Short mmCIF file of C-alpha atoms in Angstrom, two decimals:
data_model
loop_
_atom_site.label_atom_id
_atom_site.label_comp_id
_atom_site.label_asym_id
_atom_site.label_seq_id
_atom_site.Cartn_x
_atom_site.Cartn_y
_atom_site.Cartn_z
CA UNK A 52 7.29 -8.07 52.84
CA UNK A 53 9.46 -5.45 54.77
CA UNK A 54 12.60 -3.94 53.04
CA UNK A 55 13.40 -5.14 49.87
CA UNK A 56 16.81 -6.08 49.02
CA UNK A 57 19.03 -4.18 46.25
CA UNK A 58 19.10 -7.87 44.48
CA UNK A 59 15.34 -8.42 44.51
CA UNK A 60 14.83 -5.42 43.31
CA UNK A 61 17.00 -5.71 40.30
CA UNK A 62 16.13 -9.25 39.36
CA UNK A 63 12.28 -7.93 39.32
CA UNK A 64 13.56 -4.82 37.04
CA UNK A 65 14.90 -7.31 34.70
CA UNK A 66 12.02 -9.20 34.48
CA UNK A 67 10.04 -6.30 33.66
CA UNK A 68 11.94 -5.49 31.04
CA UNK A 69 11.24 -9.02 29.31
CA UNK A 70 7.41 -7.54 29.18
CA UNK A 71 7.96 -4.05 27.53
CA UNK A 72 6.12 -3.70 24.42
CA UNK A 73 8.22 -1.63 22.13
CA UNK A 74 6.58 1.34 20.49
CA UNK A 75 5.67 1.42 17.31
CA UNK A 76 8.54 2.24 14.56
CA UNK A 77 7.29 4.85 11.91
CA UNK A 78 8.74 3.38 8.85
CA UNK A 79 8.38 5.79 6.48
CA UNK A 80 8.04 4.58 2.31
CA UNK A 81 9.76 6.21 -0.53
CA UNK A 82 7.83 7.36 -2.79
CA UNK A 83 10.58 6.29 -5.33
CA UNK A 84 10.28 2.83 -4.41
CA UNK A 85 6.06 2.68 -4.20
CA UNK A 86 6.14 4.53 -7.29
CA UNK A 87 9.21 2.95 -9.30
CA UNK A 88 7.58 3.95 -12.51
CA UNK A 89 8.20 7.49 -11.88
CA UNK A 90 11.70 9.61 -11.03
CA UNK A 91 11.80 12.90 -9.09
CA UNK A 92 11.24 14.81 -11.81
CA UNK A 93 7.81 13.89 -12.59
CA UNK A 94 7.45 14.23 -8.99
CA UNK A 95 8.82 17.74 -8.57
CA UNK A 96 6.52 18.16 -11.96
CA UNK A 97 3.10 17.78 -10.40
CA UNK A 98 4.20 19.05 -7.59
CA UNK A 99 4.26 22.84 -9.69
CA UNK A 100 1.38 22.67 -11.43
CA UNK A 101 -0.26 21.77 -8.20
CA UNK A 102 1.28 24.98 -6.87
CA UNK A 103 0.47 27.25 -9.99
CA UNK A 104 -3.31 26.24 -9.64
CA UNK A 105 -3.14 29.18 -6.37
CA UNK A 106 -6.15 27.16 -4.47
CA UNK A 107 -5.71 29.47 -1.26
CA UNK A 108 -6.84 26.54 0.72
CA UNK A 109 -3.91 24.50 -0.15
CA UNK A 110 -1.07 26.77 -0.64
CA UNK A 111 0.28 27.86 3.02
CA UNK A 112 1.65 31.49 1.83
CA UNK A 113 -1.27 32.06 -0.67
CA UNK A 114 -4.15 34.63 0.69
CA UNK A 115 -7.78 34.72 -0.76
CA UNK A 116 -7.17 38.20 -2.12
CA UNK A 117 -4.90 39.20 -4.78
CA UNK A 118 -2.40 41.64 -5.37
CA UNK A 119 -2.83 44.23 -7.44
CA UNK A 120 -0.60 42.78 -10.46
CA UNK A 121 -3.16 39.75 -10.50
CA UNK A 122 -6.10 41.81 -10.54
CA UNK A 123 -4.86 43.45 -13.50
CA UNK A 124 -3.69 40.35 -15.08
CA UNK A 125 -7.14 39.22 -14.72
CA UNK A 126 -8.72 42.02 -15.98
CA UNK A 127 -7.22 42.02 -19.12
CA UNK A 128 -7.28 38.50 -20.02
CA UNK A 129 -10.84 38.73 -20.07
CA UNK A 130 -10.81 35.32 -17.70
CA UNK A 131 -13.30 36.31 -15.63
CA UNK A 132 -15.82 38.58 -17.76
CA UNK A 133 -18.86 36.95 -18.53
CA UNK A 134 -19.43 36.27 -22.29
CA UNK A 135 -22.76 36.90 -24.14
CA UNK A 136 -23.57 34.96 -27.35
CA UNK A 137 -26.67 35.65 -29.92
CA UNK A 138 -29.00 32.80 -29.82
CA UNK A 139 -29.79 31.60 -33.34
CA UNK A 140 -33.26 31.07 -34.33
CA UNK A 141 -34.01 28.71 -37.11
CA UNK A 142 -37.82 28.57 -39.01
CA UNK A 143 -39.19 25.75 -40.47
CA UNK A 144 -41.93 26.06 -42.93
CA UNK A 145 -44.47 23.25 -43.69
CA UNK A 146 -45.04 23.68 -47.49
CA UNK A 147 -48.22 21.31 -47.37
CA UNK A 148 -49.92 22.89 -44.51
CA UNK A 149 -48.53 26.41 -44.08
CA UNK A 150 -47.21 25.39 -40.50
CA UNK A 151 -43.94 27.26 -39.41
CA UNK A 152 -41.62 26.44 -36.35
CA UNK A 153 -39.19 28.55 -34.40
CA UNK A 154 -36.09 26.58 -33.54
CA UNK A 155 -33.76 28.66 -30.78
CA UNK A 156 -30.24 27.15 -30.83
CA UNK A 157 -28.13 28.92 -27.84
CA UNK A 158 -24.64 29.37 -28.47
CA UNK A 159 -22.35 27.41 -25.19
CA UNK A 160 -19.04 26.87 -24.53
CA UNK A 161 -18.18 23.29 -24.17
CA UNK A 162 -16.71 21.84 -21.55
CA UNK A 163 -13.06 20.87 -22.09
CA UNK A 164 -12.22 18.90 -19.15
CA UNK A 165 -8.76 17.45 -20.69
CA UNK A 166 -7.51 21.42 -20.70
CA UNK A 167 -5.15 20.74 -17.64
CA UNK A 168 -3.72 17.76 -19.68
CA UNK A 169 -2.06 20.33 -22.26
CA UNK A 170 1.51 21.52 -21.66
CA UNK A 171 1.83 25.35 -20.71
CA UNK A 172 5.12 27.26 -21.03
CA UNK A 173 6.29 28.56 -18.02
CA UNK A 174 6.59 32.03 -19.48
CA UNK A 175 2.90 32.22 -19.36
CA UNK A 176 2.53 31.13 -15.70
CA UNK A 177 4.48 33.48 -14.45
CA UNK A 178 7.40 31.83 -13.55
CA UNK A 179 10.74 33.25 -13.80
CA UNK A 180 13.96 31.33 -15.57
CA UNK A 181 14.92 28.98 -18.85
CA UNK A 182 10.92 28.54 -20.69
CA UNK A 183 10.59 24.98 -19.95
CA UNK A 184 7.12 23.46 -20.22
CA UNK A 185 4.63 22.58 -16.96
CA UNK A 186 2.65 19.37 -18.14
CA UNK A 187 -0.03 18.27 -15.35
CA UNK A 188 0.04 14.08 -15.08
CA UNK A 189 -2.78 13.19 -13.03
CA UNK A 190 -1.11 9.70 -12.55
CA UNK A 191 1.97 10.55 -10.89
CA UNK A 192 0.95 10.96 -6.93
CA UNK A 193 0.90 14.51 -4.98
CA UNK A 194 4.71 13.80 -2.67
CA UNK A 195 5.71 16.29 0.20
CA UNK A 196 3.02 19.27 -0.62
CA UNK A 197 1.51 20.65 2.38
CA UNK A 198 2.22 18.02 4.52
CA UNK A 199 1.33 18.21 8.06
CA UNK A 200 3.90 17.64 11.21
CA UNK A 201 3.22 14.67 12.37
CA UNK A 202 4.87 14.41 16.37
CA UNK A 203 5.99 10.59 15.51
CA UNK A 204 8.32 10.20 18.95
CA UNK A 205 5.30 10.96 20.89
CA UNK A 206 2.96 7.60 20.60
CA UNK A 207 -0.51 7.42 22.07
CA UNK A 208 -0.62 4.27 24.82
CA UNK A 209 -3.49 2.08 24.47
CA UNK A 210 -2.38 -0.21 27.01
CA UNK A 211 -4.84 -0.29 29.89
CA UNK A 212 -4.11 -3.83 31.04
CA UNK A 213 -3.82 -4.42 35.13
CA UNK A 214 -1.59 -7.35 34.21
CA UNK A 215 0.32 -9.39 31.96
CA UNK A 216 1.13 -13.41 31.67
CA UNK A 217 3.65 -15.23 30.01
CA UNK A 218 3.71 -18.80 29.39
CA UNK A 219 5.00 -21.18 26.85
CA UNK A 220 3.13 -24.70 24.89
CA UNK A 221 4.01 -28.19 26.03
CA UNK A 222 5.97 -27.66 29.30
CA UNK A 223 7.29 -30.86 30.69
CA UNK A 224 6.62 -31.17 34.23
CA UNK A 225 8.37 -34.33 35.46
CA UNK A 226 6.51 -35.98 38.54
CA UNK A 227 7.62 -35.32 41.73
CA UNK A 228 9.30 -31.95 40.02
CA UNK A 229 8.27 -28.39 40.31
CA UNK A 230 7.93 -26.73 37.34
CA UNK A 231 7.07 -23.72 36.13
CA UNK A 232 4.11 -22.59 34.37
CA UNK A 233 3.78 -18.79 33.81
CA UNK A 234 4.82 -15.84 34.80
CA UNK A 235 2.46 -12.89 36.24
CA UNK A 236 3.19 -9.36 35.95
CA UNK A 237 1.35 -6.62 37.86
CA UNK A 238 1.07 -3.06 35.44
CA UNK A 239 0.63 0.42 36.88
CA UNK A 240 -3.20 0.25 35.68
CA UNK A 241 -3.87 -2.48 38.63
CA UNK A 242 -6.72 -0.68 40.97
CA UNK A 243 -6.82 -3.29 44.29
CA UNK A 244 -3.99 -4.30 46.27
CA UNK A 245 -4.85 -7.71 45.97
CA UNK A 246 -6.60 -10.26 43.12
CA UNK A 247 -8.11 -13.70 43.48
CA UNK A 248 -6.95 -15.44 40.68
CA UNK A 249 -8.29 -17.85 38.48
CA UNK A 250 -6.85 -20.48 35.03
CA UNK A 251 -7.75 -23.46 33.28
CA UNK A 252 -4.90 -24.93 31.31
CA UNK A 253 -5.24 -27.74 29.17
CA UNK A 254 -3.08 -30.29 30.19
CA UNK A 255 -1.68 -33.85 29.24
CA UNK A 256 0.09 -37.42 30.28
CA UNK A 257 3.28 -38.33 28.57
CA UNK A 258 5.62 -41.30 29.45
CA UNK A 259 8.65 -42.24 27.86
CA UNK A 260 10.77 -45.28 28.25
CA UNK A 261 14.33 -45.89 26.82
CA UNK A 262 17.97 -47.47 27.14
CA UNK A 263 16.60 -50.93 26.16
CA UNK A 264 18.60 -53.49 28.02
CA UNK A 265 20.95 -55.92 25.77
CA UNK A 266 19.04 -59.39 26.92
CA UNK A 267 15.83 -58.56 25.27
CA UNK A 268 17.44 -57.27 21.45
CA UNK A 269 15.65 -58.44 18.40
CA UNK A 270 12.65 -59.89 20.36
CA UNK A 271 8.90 -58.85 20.97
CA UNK A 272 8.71 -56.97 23.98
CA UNK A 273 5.10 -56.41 25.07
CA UNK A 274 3.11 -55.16 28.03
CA UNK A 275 -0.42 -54.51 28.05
CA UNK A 276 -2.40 -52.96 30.22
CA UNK A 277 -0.43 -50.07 31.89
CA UNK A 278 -2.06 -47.48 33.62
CA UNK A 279 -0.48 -44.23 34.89
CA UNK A 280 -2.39 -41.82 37.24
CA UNK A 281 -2.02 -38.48 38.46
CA UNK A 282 -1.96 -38.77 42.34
CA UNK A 283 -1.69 -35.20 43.93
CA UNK A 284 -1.37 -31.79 42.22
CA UNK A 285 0.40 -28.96 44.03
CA UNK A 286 0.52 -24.99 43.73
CA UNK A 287 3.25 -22.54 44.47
CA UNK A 288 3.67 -19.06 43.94
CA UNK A 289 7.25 -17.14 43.88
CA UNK A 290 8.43 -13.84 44.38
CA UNK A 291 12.01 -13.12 43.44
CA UNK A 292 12.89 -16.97 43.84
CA UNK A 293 10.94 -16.82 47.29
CA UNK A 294 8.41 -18.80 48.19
CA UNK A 295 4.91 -16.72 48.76
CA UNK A 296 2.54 -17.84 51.68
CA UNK A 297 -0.87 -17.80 50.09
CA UNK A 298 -3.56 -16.05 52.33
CA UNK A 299 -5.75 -19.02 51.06
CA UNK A 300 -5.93 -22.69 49.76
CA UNK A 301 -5.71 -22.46 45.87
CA UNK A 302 -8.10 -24.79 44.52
CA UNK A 303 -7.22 -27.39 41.97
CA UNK A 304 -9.95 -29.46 40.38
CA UNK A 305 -9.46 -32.05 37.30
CA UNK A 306 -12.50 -31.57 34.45
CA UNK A 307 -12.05 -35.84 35.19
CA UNK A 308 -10.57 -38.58 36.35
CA UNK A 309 -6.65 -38.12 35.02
CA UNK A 310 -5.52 -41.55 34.24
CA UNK A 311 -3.86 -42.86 30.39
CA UNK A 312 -4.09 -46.83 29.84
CA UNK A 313 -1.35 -47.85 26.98
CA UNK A 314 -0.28 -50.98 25.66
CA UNK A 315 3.75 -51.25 24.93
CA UNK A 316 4.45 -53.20 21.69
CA UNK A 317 7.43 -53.76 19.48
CA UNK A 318 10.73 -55.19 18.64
CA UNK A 319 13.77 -53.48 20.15
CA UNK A 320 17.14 -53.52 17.65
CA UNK A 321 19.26 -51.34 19.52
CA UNK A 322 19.69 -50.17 22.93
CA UNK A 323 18.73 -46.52 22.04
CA UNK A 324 15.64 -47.67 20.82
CA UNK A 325 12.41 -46.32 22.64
CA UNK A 326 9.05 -45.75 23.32
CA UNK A 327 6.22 -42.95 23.92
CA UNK A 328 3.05 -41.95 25.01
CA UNK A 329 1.18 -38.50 25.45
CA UNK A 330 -2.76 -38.24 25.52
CA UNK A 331 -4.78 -35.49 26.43
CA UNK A 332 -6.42 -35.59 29.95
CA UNK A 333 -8.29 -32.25 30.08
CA UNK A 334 -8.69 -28.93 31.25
CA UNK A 335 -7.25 -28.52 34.78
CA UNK A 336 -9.39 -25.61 36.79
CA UNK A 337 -7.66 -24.08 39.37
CA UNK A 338 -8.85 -21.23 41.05
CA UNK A 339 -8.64 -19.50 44.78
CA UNK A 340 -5.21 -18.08 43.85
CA UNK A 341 -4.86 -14.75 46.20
CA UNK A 342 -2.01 -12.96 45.56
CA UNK A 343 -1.35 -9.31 46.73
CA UNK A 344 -0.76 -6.91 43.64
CA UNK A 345 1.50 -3.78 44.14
CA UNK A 346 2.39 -2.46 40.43
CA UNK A 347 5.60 -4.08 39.56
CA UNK A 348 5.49 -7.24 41.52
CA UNK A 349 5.83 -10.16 39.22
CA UNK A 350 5.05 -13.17 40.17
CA UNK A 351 5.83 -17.02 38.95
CA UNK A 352 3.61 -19.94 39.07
CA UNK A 353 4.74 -23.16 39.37
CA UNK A 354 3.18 -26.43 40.03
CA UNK A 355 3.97 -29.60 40.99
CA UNK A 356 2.11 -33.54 40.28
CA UNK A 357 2.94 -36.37 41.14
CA UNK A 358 1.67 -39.72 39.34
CA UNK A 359 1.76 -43.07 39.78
CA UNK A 360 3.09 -46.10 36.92
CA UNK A 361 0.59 -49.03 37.55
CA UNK A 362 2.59 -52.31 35.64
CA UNK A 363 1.09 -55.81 36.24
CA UNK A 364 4.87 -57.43 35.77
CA UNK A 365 6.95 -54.74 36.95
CA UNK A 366 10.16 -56.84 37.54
CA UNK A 367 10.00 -58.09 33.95
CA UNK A 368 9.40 -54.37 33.07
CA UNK A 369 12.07 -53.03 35.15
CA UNK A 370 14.91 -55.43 33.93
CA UNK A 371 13.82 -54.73 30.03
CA UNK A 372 13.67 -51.06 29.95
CA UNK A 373 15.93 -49.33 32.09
CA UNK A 374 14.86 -45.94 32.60
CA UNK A 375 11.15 -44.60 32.00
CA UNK A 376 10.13 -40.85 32.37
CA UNK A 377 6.49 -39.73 33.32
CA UNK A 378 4.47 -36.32 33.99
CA UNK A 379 2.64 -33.92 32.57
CA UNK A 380 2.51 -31.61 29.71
CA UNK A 381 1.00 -28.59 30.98
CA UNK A 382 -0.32 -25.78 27.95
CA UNK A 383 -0.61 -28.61 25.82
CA UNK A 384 -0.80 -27.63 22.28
CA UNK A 385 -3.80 -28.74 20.17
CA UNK A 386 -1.97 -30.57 17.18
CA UNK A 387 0.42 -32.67 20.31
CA UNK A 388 -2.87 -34.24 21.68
CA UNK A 389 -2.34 -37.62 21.20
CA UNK A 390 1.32 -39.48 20.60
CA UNK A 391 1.94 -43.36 19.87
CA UNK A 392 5.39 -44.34 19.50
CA UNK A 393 5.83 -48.26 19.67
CA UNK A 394 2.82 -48.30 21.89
CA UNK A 395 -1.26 -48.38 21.90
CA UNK A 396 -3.15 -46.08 23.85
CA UNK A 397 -6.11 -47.66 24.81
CA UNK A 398 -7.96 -44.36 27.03
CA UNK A 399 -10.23 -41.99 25.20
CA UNK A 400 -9.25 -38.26 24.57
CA UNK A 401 -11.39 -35.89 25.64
CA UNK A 402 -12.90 -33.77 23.66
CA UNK A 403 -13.32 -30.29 25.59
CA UNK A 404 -9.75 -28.85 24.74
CA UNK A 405 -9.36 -25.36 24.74
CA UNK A 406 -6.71 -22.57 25.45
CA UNK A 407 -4.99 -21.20 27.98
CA UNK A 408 -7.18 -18.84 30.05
CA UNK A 409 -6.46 -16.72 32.56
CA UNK A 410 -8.30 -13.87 34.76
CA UNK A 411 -8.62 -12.03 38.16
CA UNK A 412 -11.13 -11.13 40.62
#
């Protein structure tokens, strides 16, 4: 392409831009509004006794060995000693038969699992200041205890795409007009310096007719048997509003015959009255698209068809509606398949619809 003017160049920056996917936002949640039931000081509340429990794998400044205060403290609150208890032997005597038994009943401590559940004065944890009392709630959530840094502005990339498309539903393409139909944009990731490109786009017939003419108010106006046909379809590829030479024939192929047979039937009252038309026609194959794909170029695809409006009394048609519209809708949504205003389409809609689909080669 040679040098590459200053304009070109910034008109292809600003298209880039238009595909940047922004990263994503850490939106951190208050635990004051996911927990409303709760204030900060049950918060800061479980946070202590959380603290007070010394698990060494928790606490960042706590050490698996203790100081010699705590060893002491421990010693002499017995804590860790091991108790021993007498078992208790009970005899039964038969008094019929002489028969004794030996019952041994061993003394244990029972488990009392609600313990943490009852409120300790701080004086007996340890902690300096006013005596207030700690009371463990094992409903109120663990907030900002040993949290880990988390490096939020620096966001893993899972983008390994080679390329990007952009495209919109139901795009008018009025015949004889080129219009475009997507835009292609080549990412870093892209690993040849060219593609053969390939699409199928589902595509439809629409026709419109309006500004009724003034002699033919408040009577039936009917024509049967209209036919409208897609003649030629043509290809064209831009760079920076310049036409590309493609290195080979792109090739276009209907799924079928493109063609929409529609009756026109009702009774005009006003001038701005009108009718319509769209059908479904099928998925429209095109393929053979080589384009040459340094990172950055973007590309856009546009497309031209022209069609042909069959009428069997075209004077009588011409002098009753003044001005009739016809193309195609190309990306043709599914739930716009098939539109009858004021008229009767007689030609079957296919049944093979399907997205947008595009890939490379």
């Amino acid at each position: 392409m040679g040098d590459i003017p200053l304009s070109t160049a910034c008109q292809q920056r600003k298209i880039q831009m238009l595909f940047n996917i922004p990263p994503i936002r850490y939106e951190k949640i208050s635990p004051y509004v996911q927990y409303p039931q709760f204030n900060q000081k049950d918060f800061d509340m479980r946070r202590k006794v959380e603290i007070l429990k010394y698990e060494g794998n928790k606490t960042n400044t706590k050490t698996n060995k203790f100081k010699k205060t705590e060893r002491w403290a421990q010693l002499v609150s017995g804590k860790t000693q091991k108790s021993s208890f007498a078992s208790i032997f009970t005899t039964n005597i038969d008094n019929a038969t002489g028969n004794y038994t030996v019952t041994e009943t061993k003394a244990t401590i029972p488990a009392c699992t609600t313990d943490d559940l009852i409120p300790t004065p701080t004086s007996s944890c340890g902690v300096p200041g006013p005596i207030t009392y700690l009371v463990y709630n094992p409903d109120v959530p663990l907030y900002n205890y040993a949290t880990q840094t988390n490096p939020y502005a620096f966001a893993d990339s899972n983008d390994y795409d080679k390329w990007k498309y952009y495209t919109t539903n139901d795009i008018k393409c009025q015949s004889g007009v080129e219009t475009k139909i997507f835009t292609l944009y080549i990412k870093p990731n892209i690993d040849q310096y060219s593609y053969t490109y390939s699409f199928s786009i589902p595509i439809g017939l629409y026709v419109n007719g309006t500004n009724i003419s003034n002699a033919i108010l408040n009577r039936p106006l009917q024509f049967n048997d209209i036919s409208l046909n897609i003649n030629s379809i043509e290809l064209t590829a831009y760079y920076s509003n310049q036409k590309v030479t493609l290195q080979k024939t792109a090739s276009i192929i209907p799924s079928r015959d493109i063609s929409m047979n529609y009756n026109i039937s009702f009774i005009p009252t006003s001038i701005y009255n009108s009718y319509t038309a769209i059908l479904y026609s099928g998925m429209l194959q095109v393929s053979n698209v080589y384009l040459f794909t340094e990172p950055g170029y973007i590309y856009d695809i546009y497309m031209k068809f022209n069609l042909g409006l069959n009428l069997s009394n075209n004077t009588t048609y011409s002098s009753s509606i003044l001005t009739t519209s016809y193309g195609v809708i190309c990306n043709l949504s599914s739930n716009n398949k098939k539109t009858e205003v004021n008229t009767i389409i007689n030609s079957i809609q296919p049944s093979d619809y399907s997205a947008f689909n595009f890939n490379g080669l």
